[in-house]
PDB file of C-alpha atoms in Angstrom:
ATOM      1  CA  MET M   1      16.889 -26.768   0.368  1.00 46.00           C
ATOM      2  CA  THR M   2      16.963 -27.889  -3.231  1.00 41.00           C
ATOM      3  CA  GLU M   3      20.010 -29.393  -4.892  1.00 42.00           C
ATOM      4  CA  GLU M   4      22.856 -27.322  -6.274  1.00 41.00           C
ATOM      5  CA  GLY M   5      22.592 -26.797  -9.991  1.00 39.00           C
ATOM      6  CA  ALA M   6      18.987 -25.612 -10.116  1.00 41.00           C
ATOM      7  CA  THR M   7      18.592 -23.166 -12.978  1.00 44.00           C
ATOM      8  CA  ASP M   8      15.663 -21.056 -11.803  1.00 55.00           C
ATOM      9  CA  GLY M   9      15.109 -18.774  -8.847  1.00 74.00           C
ATOM     10  CA  HIS M  10      15.619 -15.271  -7.546  1.00 95.00           C
ATOM     11  CA  ARG M  11      18.944 -14.183  -6.058  1.00 97.00           C
ATOM     12  CA  ILE M  12      18.900 -13.507  -2.297  1.00 97.00           C
ATOM     13  CA  ALA M  13      22.554 -13.149  -1.266  1.00 96.00           C
ATOM     14  CA  PRO M  14      26.031 -14.636  -1.551  1.00 97.00           C
ATOM     15  CA  VAL M  15      26.460 -17.459   0.978  1.00 97.00           C
ATOM     16  CA  GLU M  16      29.532 -15.715   2.392  1.00 97.00           C
ATOM     17  CA  ASP M  17      27.361 -12.710   3.340  1.00 96.00           C
ATOM     18  CA  LEU M  18      25.234 -14.877   5.666  1.00 96.00           C
ATOM     19  CA  PRO M  19      26.516 -15.524   9.187  1.00 94.00           C
ATOM     20  CA  ASP M  20      27.905 -19.079   9.356  1.00 95.00           C
ATOM     21  CA  GLY M  21      25.931 -20.894  12.047  1.00 93.00           C
ATOM     22  CA  GLY M  22      23.472 -17.997  12.209  1.00 93.00           C
ATOM     23  CA  THR M  23      20.492 -16.601  10.339  1.00 95.00           C
ATOM     24  CA  ALA M  24      19.556 -13.725   8.064  1.00 95.00           C
ATOM     25  CA  ARG M  25      16.152 -12.368   7.094  1.00 95.00           C
ATOM     26  CA  PHE M  26      14.562 -12.021   3.674  1.00 96.00           C
ATOM     27  CA  GLU M  27      11.161 -11.183   2.235  1.00 96.00           C
ATOM     28  CA  ALA M  28       9.549 -13.362  -0.445  1.00 97.00           C
ATOM     29  CA  THR M  29       6.749 -11.849  -2.520  1.00 97.00           C
ATOM     30  CA  ALA M  30       3.801 -13.300  -4.394  1.00 96.00           C
ATOM     31  CA  GLY M  31       2.060 -10.471  -6.168  1.00 95.00           C
ATOM     32  CA  ARG M  32       1.184  -7.967  -3.429  1.00 96.00           C
ATOM     33  CA  ARG M  33       1.633 -10.502  -0.620  1.00 96.00           C
ATOM     34  CA  GLN M  34       4.901 -10.574   1.352  1.00 96.00           C
ATOM     35  CA  ILE M  35       6.184 -13.349   3.611  1.00 96.00           C
ATOM     36  CA  GLU M  36       9.192 -12.779   5.839  1.00 95.00           C
ATOM     37  CA  GLY M  37      11.653 -15.641   6.025  1.00 95.00           C
ATOM     38  CA  VAL M  38      14.890 -16.591   7.715  1.00 95.00           C
ATOM     39  CA  LEU M  39      17.864 -18.282   6.116  1.00 96.00           C
ATOM     40  CA  LYS M  40      19.924 -20.616   8.307  1.00 97.00           C
ATOM     41  CA  ARG M  41      23.484 -21.178   7.110  1.00 96.00           C
ATOM     42  CA  ASP M  42      25.722 -24.071   8.108  1.00 95.00           C
ATOM     43  CA  GLY M  43      28.932 -23.879   6.076  1.00 95.00           C
ATOM     44  CA  THR M  44      27.820 -23.950   2.447  1.00 94.00           C
ATOM     45  CA  ALA M  45      24.366 -25.402   3.231  1.00 96.00           C
ATOM     46  CA  VAL M  46      21.436 -22.999   3.582  1.00 97.00           C
ATOM     47  CA  VAL M  47      17.782 -23.667   4.478  1.00 97.00           C
ATOM     48  CA  GLY M  48      14.861 -21.243   4.462  1.00 97.00           C
ATOM     49  CA  TYR M  49      11.876 -21.012   6.802  1.00 97.00           C
ATOM     50  CA  ARG M  50       8.969 -18.642   7.248  1.00 97.00           C
ATOM     51  CA  ASN M  51       9.790 -16.244  10.073  1.00 96.00           C
ATOM     52  CA  SER M  52       6.742 -17.342  12.050  1.00 95.00           C
ATOM     53  CA  CYS M  53       6.213 -19.640  15.022  1.00 95.00           C
ATOM     54  CA  PRO M  54       3.601 -22.367  14.351  1.00 96.00           C
ATOM     55  CA  HIS M  55       2.308 -21.885  17.917  1.00 94.00           C
ATOM     56  CA  GLU M  56       1.339 -18.251  17.296  1.00 94.00           C
ATOM     57  CA  PRO M  57       1.802 -17.485  13.580  1.00 93.00           C
ATOM     58  CA  GLU M  58       1.800 -13.713  14.144  1.00 94.00           C
ATOM     59  CA  VAL M  59       4.917 -14.113  16.344  1.00 94.00           C
ATOM     60  CA  LYS M  60       8.205 -13.962  14.450  1.00 93.00           C
ATOM     61  CA  LEU M  61      11.031 -16.276  15.458  1.00 92.00           C
ATOM     62  CA  ASP M  62      13.361 -13.305  15.793  1.00 85.00           C
ATOM     63  CA  ARG M  63      13.293  -9.793  17.229  1.00 79.00           C
ATOM     64  CA  GLY M  64      14.411  -8.131  14.007  1.00 81.00           C
ATOM     65  CA  LEU M  65      18.015  -9.269  13.566  1.00 77.00           C
ATOM     66  CA  GLY M  66      17.512 -12.920  12.614  1.00 78.00           C
ATOM     67  CA  ALA M  67      16.498 -15.887  14.708  1.00 89.00           C
ATOM     68  CA  LEU M  68      18.406 -17.062  17.772  1.00 91.00           C
ATOM     69  CA  VAL M  69      20.395 -20.229  17.130  1.00 95.00           C
ATOM     70  CA  ASP M  70      21.393 -22.538  19.989  1.00 95.00           C
ATOM     71  CA  GLY M  71      23.528 -25.403  18.726  1.00 93.00           C
ATOM     72  CA  ASP M  72      21.526 -27.077  15.976  1.00 94.00           C
ATOM     73  CA  GLN M  73      18.210 -25.462  16.916  1.00 97.00           C
ATOM     74  CA  LEU M  74      16.371 -22.245  16.077  1.00 96.00           C
ATOM     75  CA  VAL M  75      14.719 -20.724  19.145  1.00 95.00           C
ATOM     76  CA  CYS M  76      11.503 -18.689  19.129  1.00 94.00           C
ATOM     77  CA  HIS M  77      12.153 -15.527  21.147  1.00 90.00           C
ATOM     78  CA  LYS M  78       8.670 -15.425  22.728  1.00 91.00           C
ATOM     79  CA  HIS M  79       8.130 -18.872  24.282  1.00 90.00           C
ATOM     80  CA  GLY M  80      11.521 -20.510  23.737  1.00 93.00           C
ATOM     81  CA  ALA M  81      10.188 -23.176  21.361  1.00 96.00           C
ATOM     82  CA  ARG M  82      13.063 -25.044  19.706  1.00 97.00           C
ATOM     83  CA  PHE M  83      13.148 -26.157  16.092  1.00 97.00           C
ATOM     84  CA  ASP M  84      15.685 -28.465  14.459  1.00 97.00           C
ATOM     85  CA  CYS M  85      17.689 -26.317  12.015  1.00 96.00           C
ATOM     86  CA  ALA M  86      17.871 -29.068   9.397  1.00 94.00           C
ATOM     87  CA  ASP M  87      14.136 -29.756   9.004  1.00 96.00           C
ATOM     88  CA  GLY M  88      12.258 -27.205  11.160  1.00 97.00           C
ATOM     89  CA  TYR M  89      10.711 -29.858  13.440  1.00 98.00           C
ATOM     90  CA  CYS M  90       9.799 -28.541  16.905  1.00 97.00           C
ATOM     91  CA  THR M  91      11.507 -30.565  19.631  1.00 97.00           C
ATOM     92  CA  ARG M  92      10.434 -28.467  22.635  1.00 97.00           C
ATOM     93  CA  GLY M  93       7.860 -25.831  23.475  1.00 95.00           C
ATOM     94  CA  PRO M  94       4.177 -25.156  22.785  1.00 95.00           C
ATOM     95  CA  PRO M  95       4.229 -26.270  19.105  1.00 95.00           C
ATOM     96  CA  ARG M  96       6.089 -29.520  19.878  1.00 96.00           C
ATOM     97  CA  GLY M  97       5.592 -32.045  17.069  1.00 96.00           C
ATOM     98  CA  ARG M  98       4.827 -29.365  14.471  1.00 97.00           C
ATOM     99  CA  SER M  99       7.277 -27.874  11.984  1.00 98.00           C
ATOM    100  CA  LEU M 100       8.269 -24.493  10.658  1.00 98.00           C
ATOM    101  CA  ASP M 101       6.978 -23.660   7.181  1.00 97.00           C
ATOM    102  CA  THR M 102       9.768 -24.295   4.690  1.00 98.00           C
ATOM    103  CA  ILE M 103      10.607 -21.784   1.975  1.00 98.00           C
ATOM    104  CA  GLU M 104      12.655 -23.494  -0.724  1.00 97.00           C
ATOM    105  CA  VAL M 105      16.073 -22.069  -1.481  1.00 97.00           C
ATOM    106  CA  THR M 106      19.092 -23.418  -3.299  1.00 97.00           C
ATOM    107  CA  VAL M 107      22.791 -22.604  -3.340  1.00 97.00           C
ATOM    108  CA  ARG M 108      24.319 -22.203  -6.786  1.00 96.00           C
ATOM    109  CA  ASP M 109      27.820 -20.889  -7.513  1.00 96.00           C
ATOM    110  CA  GLY M 110      28.152 -19.581  -3.947  1.00 97.00           C
ATOM    111  CA  THR M 111      24.868 -17.645  -4.043  1.00 97.00           C
ATOM    112  CA  VAL M 112      21.517 -18.365  -2.355  1.00 97.00           C
ATOM    113  CA  PHE M 113      18.454 -18.270  -4.617  1.00 97.00           C
ATOM    114  CA  LEU M 114      14.754 -18.432  -3.764  1.00 98.00           C
ATOM    115  CA  THR M 115      13.398 -21.403  -5.751  1.00 97.00           C
ATOM    116  CA  ASP M 116       9.991 -21.776  -4.103  1.00 97.00           C
ATOM    117  CA  ASP M 117       7.310 -21.728  -6.833  1.00 96.00           C
ATOM    118  CA  ARG M 118       4.846 -19.938  -4.537  1.00 96.00           C
ATOM    119  CA  PHE M 119       6.829 -16.697  -4.843  1.00 97.00           C
ATOM    120  CA  ASP M 120       7.729 -14.393  -7.718  1.00 96.00           C
ATOM    121  CA  GLY M 121      10.261 -12.125  -6.044  1.00 96.00           C
ATOM    122  CA  VAL M 122      12.599 -11.716  -3.092  1.00 97.00           C
ATOM    123  CA  ARG M 123      14.693  -9.159  -1.266  1.00 95.00           C
ATOM    124  CA  ARG M 124      17.176  -9.404   1.567  1.00 94.00           C
ATOM    125  CA  ILE M 125      16.093  -7.515   4.693  1.00 91.00           C
ATOM    126  CA  ASP M 126      19.291  -7.428   6.762  1.00 73.00           C
TER     127      ASP M 126
END
């Protein structure tokens, strides 16, 4: 997550529209390429990750409605790998010691924006 006050980026959603303590999906685009991501909200803080398990990149963390959250960890639905919500580090499961791919987002004026320079567009999936 980048600091509040960033002036660039593409609007994803108001923070209040994201489930507090849960996740929501979005799609970031770079030209014709699309990457699905998940946003994890904790109060007013939001982080973004690629919706892909580092163990098997073709496997999404979720089953279509956002990733499972257990306490302060995201859980991959296929093998139960657990990732720290704050930094994406895998604490248990096949990709232990690896991290989720971060997609930079920022919260500004109560709205989440995609601020990752690799992408030129975004849309909310949920």
